[in-house]
Structure formats: structure tokens, C-alpha cells
Amino acid sequence: MDIDIAFASLLRTLREKNGLSQEKLAEKCDLHRTYISLLERGKRQPSLNVLYKLAIGLDISLSNMMSELETKLSDKNENS
């Protein structure tokens, strides 16, 4: 699985798990809603600064977010 698609899927999952709309997450992270949409569709890749803002907005540590991404990538690669 491509890392961009894996991150997009993880971001959407974490956002929905927190009961947030794209707009609410964008407000919490001081980002634009359309940028959140682009991230969730794998059309944009976040900078480290944006990753940190997203982690705070999603109430997860950045290290846990990256760990979940790594798990998602290895699970998908094993199933391929």
C-alpha cells in the first residue's frame, strides 16, 4: 500500500473516531477544510508541522499516530 493512501485512510479513521467533521478538525488544527479533504484523499502530503497539528487536533501523540500508520502499512503489505 502506498504511504500517501495509508495516511489518508488513517487520518479519516482517526477523525471519525473522534466524532469530528473535516471542518471541526480544520478549526482545531488551524488548517483549511479543503486541505483536510485533500489529505484524506491522498492528494496532498503533510509537512511535519501539519502532522503535529493534526495529532494535537486528534488528541493522539505524534508517535502513536506514526505507529498506527506503520501498522496499517505492514498489515496491508502482508495481505498483498
mmCIF file of C-alpha atoms in Angstrom:
data_model
loop_
_atom_site.group_PDB
_atom_site.id
_atom_site.type_symbol
_atom_site.label_atom_id
_atom_site.label_comp_id
_atom_site.label_asym_id
_atom_site.label_seq_id
_atom_site.Cartn_x
_atom_site.Cartn_y
_atom_site.Cartn_z
ATOM 1 C CA MET A 1 0.000 0.000 0.000
ATOM 2 C CA ASP A 2 1.210 3.471 -0.854
ATOM 3 C CA ILE A 3 2.082 5.561 2.209
ATOM 4 C CA ASP A 4 0.005 8.519 0.964
ATOM 5 C CA ILE A 5 -3.116 6.362 0.721
ATOM 6 C CA ALA A 6 -2.381 4.693 4.060
ATOM 7 C CA PHE A 7 -2.033 8.080 5.766
ATOM 8 C CA ALA A 8 -5.202 9.347 4.082
ATOM 9 C CA SER A 9 -7.130 6.340 5.380
ATOM 10 C CA LEU A 10 -5.657 6.678 8.872
ATOM 11 C CA LEU A 11 -6.475 10.386 9.056
ATOM 12 C CA ARG A 12 -10.099 9.780 8.115
ATOM 13 C CA THR A 13 -10.378 6.891 10.587
ATOM 14 C CA LEU A 14 -8.926 8.942 13.451
ATOM 15 C CA ARG A 15 -11.106 11.949 12.600
ATOM 16 C CA GLU A 16 -14.286 9.877 12.508
ATOM 17 C CA LYS A 17 -13.276 8.031 15.694
ATOM 18 C CA ASN A 18 -13.091 11.438 17.404
ATOM 19 C CA GLY A 19 -16.514 12.414 16.042
ATOM 20 C CA LEU A 20 -15.116 15.355 14.101
ATOM 21 C CA SER A 21 -16.151 16.721 10.746
ATOM 22 C CA GLN A 22 -13.431 17.857 8.375
ATOM 23 C CA GLU A 23 -14.406 21.427 9.220
ATOM 24 C CA LYS A 24 -14.136 20.903 13.001
ATOM 25 C CA LEU A 25 -10.765 19.186 12.663
ATOM 26 C CA ALA A 26 -9.547 22.013 10.431
ATOM 27 C CA GLU A 27 -10.618 24.569 13.056
ATOM 28 C CA LYS A 28 -8.851 22.663 15.843
ATOM 29 C CA CYS A 29 -5.664 22.448 13.762
ATOM 30 C CA ASP A 30 -5.774 25.965 12.292
ATOM 31 C CA LEU A 31 -5.914 24.491 8.790
ATOM 32 C CA HIS A 32 -8.384 24.896 5.922
ATOM 33 C CA ARG A 33 -11.149 22.323 5.497
ATOM 34 C CA THR A 34 -10.261 21.750 1.859
ATOM 35 C CA TYR A 35 -6.695 20.896 2.898
ATOM 36 C CA ILE A 36 -8.044 18.239 5.288
ATOM 37 C CA SER A 37 -10.096 16.878 2.386
ATOM 38 C CA LEU A 38 -7.021 16.766 0.138
ATOM 39 C CA LEU A 39 -5.056 14.935 2.846
ATOM 40 C CA GLU A 40 -7.868 12.405 3.316
ATOM 41 C CA ARG A 41 -7.936 11.722 -0.422
ATOM 42 C CA GLY A 42 -4.160 11.299 -0.618
ATOM 43 C CA LYS A 43 -3.834 14.325 -2.899
ATOM 44 C CA ARG A 44 -1.503 16.203 -0.535
ATOM 45 C CA GLN A 45 1.232 15.093 1.834
ATOM 46 C CA PRO A 46 1.531 16.847 5.200
ATOM 47 C CA SER A 47 4.654 18.552 6.483
ATOM 48 C CA LEU A 48 5.990 17.669 9.917
ATOM 49 C CA ASN A 49 4.382 20.845 11.254
ATOM 50 C CA VAL A 50 0.988 19.799 9.866
ATOM 51 C CA LEU A 51 1.395 16.259 11.233
ATOM 52 C CA TYR A 52 1.987 17.743 14.678
ATOM 53 C CA LYS A 53 -1.098 19.995 14.397
ATOM 54 C CA LEU A 54 -3.212 17.034 13.276
ATOM 55 C CA ALA A 55 -2.006 14.883 16.161
ATOM 56 C CA ILE A 56 -2.951 17.597 18.657
ATOM 57 C CA GLY A 57 -6.339 18.109 16.979
ATOM 58 C CA LEU A 58 -6.996 14.369 17.088
ATOM 59 C CA ASP A 59 -5.871 14.001 20.728
ATOM 60 C CA ILE A 60 -3.153 11.498 19.863
ATOM 61 C CA SER A 61 0.603 11.735 20.221
ATOM 62 C CA LEU A 62 2.540 12.125 17.011
ATOM 63 C CA SER A 63 4.490 8.964 17.835
ATOM 64 C CA ASN A 64 1.258 6.976 18.286
ATOM 65 C CA MET A 65 -0.090 8.341 15.011
ATOM 66 C CA MET A 66 3.063 7.227 13.191
ATOM 67 C CA SER A 67 2.932 3.849 14.929
ATOM 68 C CA GLU A 68 -0.643 3.358 13.706
ATOM 69 C CA LEU A 69 0.459 4.346 10.202
ATOM 70 C CA GLU A 70 3.313 1.856 10.325
ATOM 71 C CA THR A 71 0.924 -0.889 11.480
ATOM 72 C CA LYS A 72 -1.526 -0.039 8.691
ATOM 73 C CA LEU A 73 1.274 -0.195 6.114
ATOM 74 C CA SER A 74 2.667 -3.508 7.338
ATOM 75 C CA ASP A 75 -0.816 -5.077 7.590
ATOM 76 C CA LYS A 76 -1.643 -4.059 4.019
ATOM 77 C CA ASN A 77 1.738 -5.233 2.712
ATOM 78 C CA GLU A 78 1.342 -8.630 4.394
ATOM 79 C CA ASN A 79 -2.112 -9.041 2.848
ATOM 80 C CA SER A 80 -0.899 -8.131 -0.659
#
